[in-house]
């Protein structure tokens, strides 16, 4: 069978890999001039670094499994430290143990000085979806929401707790039940003292090196500069139009996997799965920028970085001390930091020029960690349409998309728009899409 995959982000490449290893012929088409989507590595100040995503969840098997399957097991590294802080109330304060911001150690929380007022109310969880903000405020109080849950959730979605869906964006909070603080504290107390496996993993050279390894091992034909403009039925199979306007090329396939962000997927499915297209057109994205700073001289930094509660209204949303967090970055001998800027609905910061963005980030960092030595080099990576916002009702939206796509034989969708934005979830989603496709086509 010949399959066309639209999008060479980690979703599309995983789909290509899964199809290729089962002996199918695959062509992957991506509009950008590079593969990998939000996984991108590049050089700043002579150091190879991640300019997009930087780690994978190692607690679930899919991403690490893919890394091993494509021959990069020996490049896997766990962070040297995951000790993060919260920059609030005039200092970087140690982030106490939490379940996605819901405190599980009240003594550590009190010692951190991050929050004064914690409640532990029992309020029945409603059957219908609610926002993370509504759930947490009613049970743990507004301060826990604003100074712990918001910054942690913001680190994943760059979104707002009052809009994000409890069921889709924070199922681990839903699992804590009616009284999440008491449940989180009890779960931590019951946990054994046995050393726990590392939660995250990265790759020497960056997780941005993963896409090329997957592409190389997949056996697929991978084309960049190939924006797909049309997907339509053609007899028993499919016809795609790709390439620059004026030089459009036709690609034919028996099946199609569309692995693009929701706005592009909505356009491509408009004719073949209109209900899915309509549902996807309503999915909002947050745009963010990552500012990477390589210092000219060594600067001592403690911990893996810090998060910033949006209520404090700082320019920087979070900072990672890359050379403290990753041994492979420390090996470069350089002090490297990266800061993220921008949240859902707040794109003003991203309209600044690179120079001003860097200056404002450096000013924030100086306040947080002290005056830094001069940068040897800086880099601004803008990610427009970076992170889908799983707002209240997201699971219904996804169900609509799935049932509409299922009515078009030989069509599948995957990517960060559906079942989780993290790399591991995206890899799992792509694997599931391939399984559904092959089941449907009897292959
Ligand atoms: C700044 C940032 C940091 C992140 N950090 C982490 C992290 O540390 N850990 C983690 O687990 N997750 C992280 N994430 C989330 C994760 O990286 C993404 O959710 C995931 O990589 C998305 O993969 P994808 O394949 O679904 O989409 P994308 O990576 O967006 O890939 C989609 C591809 O489709 C292509 N495309 C779009 N339209 C068309 C078209 N019409 N025709 C052809 N091609 C098209 C694009 O060029 C792109 O290559 C981060 C995300 C961002 C933005």
PDB file of C-alpha atoms in Angstrom, residues 37-38 157-158 260-264 283-289 343-345 347 350 381-389 416-417 421:
ATOM      1  CA  UNK A  37       8.170  20.762  13.165  1.00  0.00           C
ATOM      2  CA  UNK A  38       8.556  21.851  16.793  1.00  0.00           C
ATOM      3  CA  UNK A 157       0.132  24.588  27.189  1.00  0.00           C
ATOM      4  CA  UNK A 158       1.121  28.271  27.420  1.00  0.00           C
ATOM      5  CA  UNK A 260      -0.527  18.958  10.548  1.00  0.00           C
ATOM      6  CA  UNK A 261      -1.640  21.495  13.197  1.00  0.00           C
ATOM      7  CA  UNK A 262      -5.406  22.074  13.375  1.00  0.00           C
ATOM      8  CA  UNK A 263      -5.676  25.184  11.122  1.00  0.00           C
ATOM      9  CA  UNK A 264      -3.932  23.393   8.230  1.00  0.00           C
ATOM     10  CA  UNK A 283      -9.237  24.987  18.050  1.00  0.00           C
ATOM     11  CA  UNK A 284      -7.103  27.922  19.231  1.00  0.00           C
ATOM     12  CA  UNK A 285      -3.314  27.930  19.509  1.00  0.00           C
ATOM     13  CA  UNK A 286      -0.882  29.849  21.710  1.00  0.00           C
ATOM     14  CA  UNK A 287       2.179  31.375  20.090  1.00  0.00           C
ATOM     15  CA  UNK A 288       5.453  31.520  21.991  1.00  0.00           C
ATOM     16  CA  UNK A 289       9.053  32.589  21.483  1.00  0.00           C
ATOM     17  CA  UNK A 343       0.838  32.860  26.338  1.00  0.00           C
ATOM     18  CA  UNK A 344      -2.482  32.096  24.678  1.00  0.00           C
ATOM     19  CA  UNK A 345      -4.213  35.317  23.665  1.00  0.00           C
ATOM     20  CA  UNK A 347       0.854  37.794  21.286  1.00  0.00           C
ATOM     21  CA  UNK A 350       5.971  38.363  20.124  1.00  0.00           C
ATOM     22  CA  UNK A 381      13.001  31.237  17.828  1.00  0.00           C
ATOM     23  CA  UNK A 382       9.409  32.267  17.226  1.00  0.00           C
ATOM     24  CA  UNK A 383       6.833  29.529  17.282  1.00  0.00           C
ATOM     25  CA  UNK A 384       3.601  30.890  15.818  1.00  0.00           C
ATOM     26  CA  UNK A 385       0.676  28.516  16.407  1.00  0.00           C
ATOM     27  CA  UNK A 386       2.838  26.608  18.856  1.00  0.00           C
ATOM     28  CA  UNK A 387       0.536  24.874  21.298  1.00  0.00           C
ATOM     29  CA  UNK A 388      -3.115  23.862  20.861  1.00  0.00           C
ATOM     30  CA  UNK A 389      -5.400  25.029  23.645  1.00  0.00           C
ATOM     31  CA  UNK A 416      -0.697  17.522  18.992  1.00  0.00           C
ATOM     32  CA  UNK A 417      -4.245  18.756  18.334  1.00  0.00           C
ATOM     33  CA  UNK A 421       0.658  18.005  23.274  1.00  0.00           C
TER      34      UNK A 421
END
